[in-house]
Amino acid sequence: MGWINRRITTVVMLSLLLAACATPRGAGFQREVLAASEEKAANGDPIYNFSVFPVTRDVLPTLAAWPVTGVGSYRWINRQAQPASLIIDAGDTLKITIWDAEDNSLLTSPGQRAAQLQDVRVSSTGRIFLPFVGEMKVSGMSPENARAQIEARLTQTVASAQVQLSVEPGRGNTASLVSGVQSPGVYPLVDRDVTVLNLIATGGGTSSDMKNPQVRLMRDGQIYGTSISRLYDNPALDTTLQGGDQVIVEDDERYFLSLGAAGSESSFPFTKDQMSALDALAIVGGVSDTRADPQGILILREYTSGAVRTDGVSGPPMQRVVFTVDLTSADGLFSAGKFPIMSGDLVYATESPIGAARTIIGLFSNSLTLYNKL
């Protein structure tokens, strides 16, 4: 009777194993996840929780017209080439040397040939005071033009006067490099053609451990933004600085998430300005060969309420949108390479039904082997 009891026990075990078809999984099936897009209200009317869009060549143009979501985007100012000369501004300090060859000079003591006027500060009205000249406006002039104007005014009194002039820029001719570089500080704009990259280089360059460094330019109460890589790639974007500008270099704050049957489940920073779905999948290590459904890669995104559009053309029809990617077709692969990932997106690799079936078959096979050995 013992052998009968053992076989009965084995049959019970097999039944329990087969009943465990809902074995623990690391991700849901695609149909399970997308089934929640439509629920029923008490009166039987459908309640739509989110929209579903396939990532295909036909759909990409529509999706491209939708607004960017996640971390706020900034506009940027293109470069405006300027002459390589300083423009005197209020707050600058002038050092003026006046040479006079006359023996009985009005400007110099006996035996001297030059009068030194140190630390002549340009007033808030852009003026300076000079002996035998009085007040004169120098703001808005280049140093060479100011020198010539001062000399012309002096020669009306001192015929042989010759003038040398140098400028130490004040706040109006400086820019602040706030953070993200080796040596932050306030730097003089030595001429009108100092650019953002010039300033960053003067500050020792960006820190080596920064990921996709972002540049923020604060000017006149406005914030402009771009990345260092864009400035490197396109010199036309290397903005010319103005006095009072503040430049901040910081890490890229954007990120995306990966869950499910992907190569890894974590939060990942953006490594470049434009990240595609294929870029994201490569960063997470692809998807599991034995578990993932290559036709069921989902990208979950939540837009702001202000981005929703009823036409579904200029914006998403609902705040929550799920984009589906099929990695088994050429169109799906090409389209995934052009589909932009946005900050906060969740890349979700669903479970393959075949993988679950293999698990159950493996359990059944092992159980039969055990049964036959009894």
Short mmCIF file of C-alpha atoms in Angstrom, two decimals:
data_model
loop_
_atom_site.label_atom_id
_atom_site.label_comp_id
_atom_site.label_asym_id
_atom_site.label_seq_id
_atom_site.Cartn_x
_atom_site.Cartn_y
_atom_site.Cartn_z
CA MET A 1 0.00 0.00 0.00
CA GLY A 2 2.98 2.26 0.53
CA TRP A 3 3.62 2.63 -3.16
CA ILE A 4 0.02 3.60 -3.73
CA ASN A 5 0.25 6.30 -1.10
CA ARG A 6 3.42 7.62 -2.69
CA ARG A 7 1.84 7.80 -6.11
CA ILE A 8 -1.22 9.49 -4.69
CA THR A 9 1.04 12.04 -3.01
CA THR A 10 2.87 12.61 -6.29
CA VAL A 11 -0.34 13.15 -8.18
CA VAL A 12 -1.39 15.71 -5.58
CA MET A 13 1.96 17.46 -6.01
CA LEU A 14 1.57 17.53 -9.76
CA SER A 15 -1.89 19.00 -9.38
CA LEU A 16 -0.57 21.68 -7.06
CA LEU A 17 2.27 22.54 -9.46
CA LEU A 18 -0.06 22.83 -12.40
CA ALA A 19 -2.37 24.95 -10.31
CA ALA A 20 0.57 27.29 -9.79
CA CYS A 21 0.38 28.60 -13.32
CA ALA A 22 0.30 32.10 -11.83
CA THR A 23 3.88 31.67 -10.71
CA PRO A 24 5.64 34.80 -9.44
CA ARG A 25 6.83 36.98 -12.31
CA GLY A 26 9.09 39.99 -12.49
CA ALA A 27 6.74 41.82 -14.88
CA GLY A 28 3.22 41.71 -16.21
CA PHE A 29 2.13 40.57 -19.63
CA GLN A 30 1.48 43.31 -22.16
CA ARG A 31 -2.24 42.49 -22.31
CA GLU A 32 -2.44 42.74 -18.51
CA VAL A 33 -0.87 46.17 -18.41
CA LEU A 34 -2.82 47.60 -21.32
CA ALA A 35 -6.12 46.10 -20.14
CA ALA A 36 -6.31 48.87 -17.56
CA SER A 37 -6.62 51.47 -20.31
CA GLU A 38 -10.37 50.91 -20.25
CA GLU A 39 -12.48 50.17 -17.22
CA LYS A 40 -16.22 50.17 -16.77
CA ALA A 41 -18.20 52.63 -14.70
CA ALA A 42 -21.22 51.59 -12.66
CA ASN A 43 -23.51 52.39 -15.59
CA GLY A 44 -21.39 50.31 -17.95
CA ASP A 45 -19.77 53.25 -19.74
CA PRO A 46 -16.04 52.89 -20.42
CA ILE A 47 -13.58 54.83 -18.28
CA TYR A 48 -10.32 55.48 -20.12
CA ASN A 49 -7.32 55.78 -17.81
CA PHE A 50 -4.64 56.32 -20.44
CA SER A 51 -4.05 56.34 -24.18
CA VAL A 52 -1.98 53.80 -26.09
CA PHE A 53 0.11 54.68 -29.16
CA PRO A 54 2.38 52.34 -31.14
CA VAL A 55 5.83 53.68 -31.99
CA THR A 56 5.77 53.35 -35.77
CA ARG A 57 6.86 55.37 -38.76
CA ASP A 58 3.28 56.53 -39.40
CA VAL A 59 2.76 57.75 -35.84
CA LEU A 60 6.15 59.43 -35.24
CA PRO A 61 5.26 62.75 -37.03
CA THR A 62 2.23 63.16 -34.77
CA LEU A 63 4.21 62.40 -31.63
CA ALA A 64 6.93 64.87 -32.66
CA ALA A 65 4.38 67.72 -32.48
CA TRP A 66 3.55 66.99 -28.86
CA PRO A 67 5.14 69.17 -26.14
CA VAL A 68 8.20 68.18 -24.13
CA THR A 69 7.48 67.00 -20.61
CA GLY A 70 9.60 66.28 -17.54
CA VAL A 71 12.40 68.69 -16.59
CA GLY A 72 11.74 72.17 -17.96
CA SER A 73 13.35 73.03 -21.28
CA TYR A 74 15.03 76.36 -21.99
CA ARG A 75 15.60 78.40 -25.09
CA TRP A 76 19.08 79.57 -26.00
CA ILE A 77 20.67 82.65 -27.57
CA ASN A 78 22.71 82.29 -30.75
CA ARG A 79 26.13 83.86 -31.00
CA GLN A 80 26.38 87.46 -32.18
CA ALA A 81 29.93 88.19 -33.28
CA GLN A 82 31.29 91.45 -31.83
CA PRO A 83 34.43 93.52 -32.43
CA ALA A 84 37.35 92.40 -30.28
CA SER A 85 37.49 95.58 -28.18
CA LEU A 86 36.28 96.56 -24.73
CA ILE A 87 33.50 99.10 -24.30
CA ILE A 88 33.89 101.33 -21.24
CA ASP A 89 30.98 101.10 -18.84
CA ALA A 90 29.92 102.63 -15.54
CA GLY A 91 31.96 101.20 -12.67
CA ASP A 92 35.11 100.66 -14.76
CA THR A 93 38.37 102.08 -13.44
CA LEU A 94 40.68 104.02 -15.77
CA LYS A 95 44.41 104.52 -15.43
CA ILE A 96 45.45 107.60 -17.39
CA THR A 97 48.99 108.75 -18.10
CA ILE A 98 49.42 112.25 -19.58
CA TRP A 99 52.77 113.05 -21.17
CA ASP A 100 53.81 116.69 -21.52
CA ALA A 101 57.12 117.77 -23.08
CA GLU A 102 56.85 121.45 -22.10
CA ASP A 103 59.27 122.77 -19.49
CA ASN A 104 56.63 124.77 -17.66
CA SER A 105 53.91 122.14 -17.76
CA LEU A 106 50.58 122.76 -16.10
CA LEU A 107 50.22 119.03 -15.46
CA THR A 108 53.61 117.90 -14.15
CA SER A 109 56.12 118.97 -11.51
CA PRO A 110 59.58 120.21 -12.51
CA GLY A 111 61.69 117.37 -13.82
CA GLN A 112 58.67 115.19 -14.55
CA ARG A 113 57.40 114.40 -17.99
CA ALA A 114 54.22 112.47 -17.14
CA ALA A 115 51.25 112.89 -14.84
CA GLN A 116 49.71 109.71 -13.46
CA LEU A 117 45.97 109.67 -12.84
CA GLN A 118 45.28 106.40 -11.04
CA ASP A 119 41.92 104.81 -10.23
CA VAL A 120 39.73 107.22 -12.18
CA ARG A 121 36.34 105.59 -11.68
CA VAL A 122 33.61 105.91 -14.29
CA SER A 123 30.51 107.24 -12.53
CA SER A 124 27.03 105.80 -12.76
CA THR A 125 26.32 108.43 -15.43
CA GLY A 126 29.34 107.21 -17.45
CA ARG A 127 31.47 110.30 -16.74
CA ILE A 128 34.97 111.01 -15.40
CA PHE A 129 36.63 114.21 -14.13
CA LEU A 130 39.99 115.35 -15.50
CA PRO A 131 42.11 118.42 -14.64
CA PHE A 132 41.83 121.23 -17.21
CA VAL A 133 39.10 119.25 -18.93
CA GLY A 134 36.32 118.89 -16.39
CA GLU A 135 33.69 116.20 -16.71
CA MET A 136 33.45 114.18 -19.87
CA LYS A 137 31.43 111.11 -20.79
CA VAL A 138 33.45 108.02 -21.69
CA SER A 139 30.94 105.19 -21.28
CA GLY A 140 30.05 103.50 -24.56
CA MET A 141 33.51 104.28 -25.99
CA SER A 142 36.30 101.85 -26.75
CA PRO A 143 39.51 102.52 -24.78
CA GLU A 144 41.20 103.83 -27.94
CA ASN A 145 38.35 106.21 -28.70
CA ALA A 146 38.27 107.46 -25.10
CA ARG A 147 42.04 108.02 -25.18
CA ALA A 148 41.74 110.05 -28.38
CA GLN A 149 38.86 112.12 -26.99
CA ILE A 150 40.72 112.89 -23.77
CA GLU A 151 43.86 113.88 -25.69
CA ALA A 152 41.87 116.13 -28.00
CA ARG A 153 40.31 117.93 -25.03
CA LEU A 154 43.65 118.31 -23.22
CA THR A 155 45.54 119.72 -26.21
CA GLN A 156 43.19 122.70 -26.18
CA THR A 157 45.00 123.71 -22.96
CA VAL A 158 48.27 121.75 -23.11
CA ALA A 159 49.33 121.66 -26.74
CA SER A 160 51.93 118.92 -26.39
CA ALA A 161 49.84 116.58 -24.20
CA GLN A 162 49.80 112.92 -25.15
CA VAL A 163 47.61 110.37 -23.38
CA GLN A 164 47.89 106.69 -22.52
CA LEU A 165 44.86 104.89 -21.08
CA SER A 166 44.09 101.44 -19.68
CA VAL A 167 40.81 100.05 -18.34
CA GLU A 168 40.13 97.75 -15.42
CA PRO A 169 36.63 96.38 -16.00
CA GLY A 170 34.04 96.94 -13.27
CA ARG A 171 30.85 95.01 -12.61
CA GLY A 172 29.29 96.18 -15.85
CA ASN A 173 32.14 94.56 -17.79
CA THR A 174 32.39 91.29 -15.85
CA ALA A 175 30.56 87.96 -15.90
CA SER A 176 30.11 85.53 -13.02
CA LEU A 177 31.01 81.86 -13.37
CA VAL A 178 28.98 80.45 -10.50
CA SER A 179 29.53 76.68 -10.38
CA GLY A 180 30.49 73.50 -12.21
CA VAL A 181 34.05 74.57 -13.07
CA GLN A 182 37.45 74.25 -11.44
CA SER A 183 37.69 77.93 -10.44
CA PRO A 184 34.35 79.73 -10.13
CA GLY A 185 34.45 83.49 -9.70
CA VAL A 186 33.85 86.88 -11.27
CA TYR A 187 35.85 87.37 -14.47
CA PRO A 188 36.45 90.56 -16.51
CA LEU A 189 35.21 90.67 -20.07
CA VAL A 190 38.40 91.75 -21.74
CA ASP A 191 36.55 92.62 -24.93
CA ARG A 192 33.08 92.51 -26.46
CA ASP A 193 33.58 89.08 -28.01
CA VAL A 194 34.01 86.87 -24.91
CA THR A 195 31.79 83.81 -25.25
CA VAL A 196 30.35 81.25 -22.85
CA LEU A 197 33.01 78.68 -23.73
CA ASN A 198 35.74 81.33 -23.33
CA LEU A 199 34.49 82.02 -19.82
CA ILE A 200 34.23 78.33 -18.90
CA ALA A 201 37.78 77.75 -20.16
CA THR A 202 39.02 80.71 -18.11
CA GLY A 203 37.44 79.06 -15.07
CA GLY A 204 39.43 75.88 -15.63
CA GLY A 205 36.82 73.91 -17.57
CA THR A 206 34.06 71.64 -16.29
CA SER A 207 34.54 68.99 -13.63
CA SER A 208 35.50 65.61 -15.09
CA ASP A 209 32.83 63.72 -13.15
CA MET A 210 29.89 65.70 -14.52
CA LYS A 211 27.37 63.85 -16.68
CA ASN A 212 26.28 65.68 -19.83
CA PRO A 213 27.02 69.14 -18.31
CA GLN A 214 24.28 71.70 -18.79
CA VAL A 215 24.85 75.44 -19.14
CA ARG A 216 22.43 77.94 -17.60
CA LEU A 217 22.85 81.60 -18.58
CA MET A 218 21.09 84.15 -16.37
CA ARG A 219 20.61 87.52 -18.07
CA ASP A 220 18.19 90.35 -17.31
CA GLY A 221 15.98 88.13 -15.16
CA GLN A 222 15.75 85.41 -17.82
CA ILE A 223 17.24 81.91 -17.76
CA TYR A 224 18.60 80.36 -20.96
CA GLY A 225 19.89 76.81 -21.18
CA THR A 226 21.71 74.33 -23.37
CA SER A 227 24.42 71.68 -23.00
CA ILE A 228 28.19 71.90 -23.29
CA SER A 229 28.12 69.29 -26.05
CA ARG A 230 25.81 71.45 -28.17
CA LEU A 231 28.18 74.40 -27.81
CA TYR A 232 31.09 72.19 -28.85
CA ASP A 233 29.23 70.83 -31.86
CA ASN A 234 27.81 74.13 -33.08
CA PRO A 235 29.99 77.25 -32.69
CA ALA A 236 27.04 79.41 -33.75
CA LEU A 237 25.49 78.63 -30.35
CA ASP A 238 28.51 79.82 -28.34
CA THR A 239 26.76 82.92 -27.03
CA THR A 240 28.59 86.23 -26.66
CA LEU A 241 28.48 87.39 -23.03
CA GLN A 242 27.29 90.73 -21.73
CA GLY A 243 28.29 92.52 -18.55
CA GLY A 244 26.43 91.18 -15.54
CA ASP A 245 25.77 87.73 -17.05
CA GLN A 246 25.85 84.76 -14.69
CA VAL A 247 26.82 81.32 -15.99
CA ILE A 248 26.06 78.10 -14.11
CA VAL A 249 27.29 74.67 -15.20
CA GLU A 250 25.45 71.72 -13.64
CA ASP A 251 24.71 68.04 -14.11
CA ASP A 252 21.88 67.03 -16.40
CA GLU A 253 18.89 66.54 -14.06
CA ARG A 254 16.94 64.40 -16.50
CA TYR A 255 16.48 60.69 -15.86
CA PHE A 256 14.39 57.72 -16.93
CA LEU A 257 13.35 54.52 -15.15
CA SER A 258 13.57 50.89 -16.17
CA LEU A 259 11.45 48.07 -14.74
CA GLY A 260 10.24 44.59 -15.65
CA ALA A 261 12.11 42.04 -17.71
CA ALA A 262 14.82 44.51 -18.68
CA GLY A 263 18.55 44.01 -18.29
CA SER A 264 18.47 46.09 -15.11
CA GLU A 265 15.86 47.86 -13.02
CA SER A 266 16.94 51.28 -11.84
CA SER A 267 16.95 55.03 -12.46
CA PHE A 268 19.32 56.19 -15.20
CA PRO A 269 20.61 59.73 -15.95
CA PHE A 270 20.55 61.10 -19.48
CA THR A 271 23.97 60.71 -21.06
CA LYS A 272 23.32 63.06 -23.99
CA ASP A 273 20.90 65.75 -25.11
CA GLN A 274 18.61 63.56 -27.17
CA MET A 275 17.88 60.05 -25.90
CA SER A 276 15.94 57.60 -28.07
CA ALA A 277 14.10 54.49 -26.96
CA LEU A 278 16.93 52.38 -28.40
CA ASP A 279 19.48 54.45 -26.47
CA ALA A 280 17.53 53.80 -23.28
CA LEU A 281 17.30 50.07 -23.93
CA ALA A 282 21.04 49.92 -24.59
CA ILE A 283 21.77 51.76 -21.33
CA VAL A 284 19.65 49.37 -19.25
CA GLY A 285 21.37 46.37 -20.83
CA GLY A 286 18.62 45.39 -23.25
CA VAL A 287 15.90 42.95 -22.25
CA SER A 288 16.01 39.43 -20.87
CA ASP A 289 16.31 36.80 -23.62
CA THR A 290 14.33 34.24 -21.62
CA ARG A 291 11.73 36.44 -19.93
CA ALA A 292 10.98 39.57 -21.97
CA ASP A 293 8.38 39.96 -24.68
CA PRO A 294 10.23 41.78 -27.51
CA GLN A 295 6.88 42.87 -28.92
CA GLY A 296 5.81 44.29 -25.57
CA ILE A 297 8.24 47.07 -24.68
CA LEU A 298 6.18 49.84 -23.08
CA ILE A 299 7.15 53.45 -22.42
CA LEU A 300 4.91 55.09 -19.82
CA ARG A 301 4.73 58.88 -19.73
CA GLU A 302 2.61 61.42 -17.88
CA TYR A 303 2.01 64.85 -19.41
CA THR A 304 0.80 67.96 -17.63
CA SER A 305 -2.90 68.78 -17.82
CA GLY A 306 -2.06 71.84 -19.93
CA ALA A 307 -0.50 69.66 -22.63
CA VAL A 308 -3.70 67.65 -23.28
CA ARG A 309 -5.43 68.34 -26.60
CA THR A 310 -8.76 66.99 -27.72
CA ASP A 311 -7.57 66.59 -31.32
CA GLY A 312 -4.67 64.36 -30.24
CA VAL A 313 -2.52 66.04 -32.91
CA SER A 314 -0.88 69.04 -31.22
CA GLY A 315 -0.80 67.24 -27.89
CA PRO A 316 -1.73 63.96 -26.17
CA PRO A 317 -5.45 63.16 -25.83
CA MET A 318 -4.92 62.22 -22.19
CA GLN A 319 -2.36 63.01 -19.50
CA ARG A 320 -1.20 59.40 -19.21
CA VAL A 321 0.12 57.78 -22.37
CA VAL A 322 1.66 54.37 -23.02
CA PHE A 323 3.82 53.96 -26.12
CA THR A 324 4.34 50.41 -27.37
CA VAL A 325 7.55 49.31 -29.11
CA ASP A 326 7.90 46.15 -31.20
CA LEU A 327 11.52 45.03 -31.38
CA THR A 328 10.74 42.16 -33.75
CA SER A 329 10.04 44.34 -36.80
CA ALA A 330 12.34 46.59 -38.81
CA ASP A 331 9.83 49.45 -38.60
CA GLY A 332 9.65 49.05 -34.84
CA LEU A 333 13.43 49.13 -34.49
CA PHE A 334 13.93 52.12 -36.80
CA SER A 335 11.07 54.00 -35.14
CA ALA A 336 12.40 53.23 -31.65
CA GLY A 337 15.67 54.84 -32.72
CA LYS A 338 13.81 58.07 -33.52
CA PHE A 339 11.39 58.08 -30.60
CA PRO A 340 12.64 60.56 -27.95
CA ILE A 341 12.73 59.53 -24.31
CA MET A 342 11.72 62.32 -21.94
CA SER A 343 12.69 62.90 -18.34
CA GLY A 344 10.64 60.77 -15.98
CA ASP A 345 9.68 58.16 -18.60
CA LEU A 346 9.36 54.54 -17.48
CA VAL A 347 10.74 51.92 -19.86
CA TYR A 348 8.86 48.73 -18.98
CA ALA A 349 9.74 45.36 -20.51
CA THR A 350 6.73 43.09 -20.18
CA GLU A 351 6.92 39.36 -19.50
CA SER A 352 6.72 36.93 -22.39
CA PRO A 353 3.85 34.39 -22.22
CA ILE A 354 6.24 31.89 -23.80
CA GLY A 355 8.63 32.33 -20.90
CA ALA A 356 5.90 31.65 -18.40
CA ALA A 357 4.82 28.57 -20.39
CA ARG A 358 8.39 27.30 -20.38
CA THR A 359 8.48 27.63 -16.61
CA ILE A 360 5.30 25.62 -16.22
CA ILE A 361 6.49 22.96 -18.68
CA GLY A 362 9.77 22.73 -16.79
CA LEU A 363 7.95 22.24 -13.52
CA PHE A 364 5.67 19.59 -15.06
CA SER A 365 8.65 17.78 -16.60
CA ASN A 366 10.48 17.72 -13.31
CA SER A 367 7.39 16.43 -11.54
CA LEU A 368 6.96 13.60 -14.06
CA THR A 369 10.56 12.63 -13.62
CA LEU A 370 10.06 12.47 -9.89
CA TYR A 371 6.85 10.45 -10.37
CA ASN A 372 8.53 7.89 -12.61
CA LYS A 373 11.25 7.35 -10.07
CA LEU A 374 8.73 6.34 -7.40
#
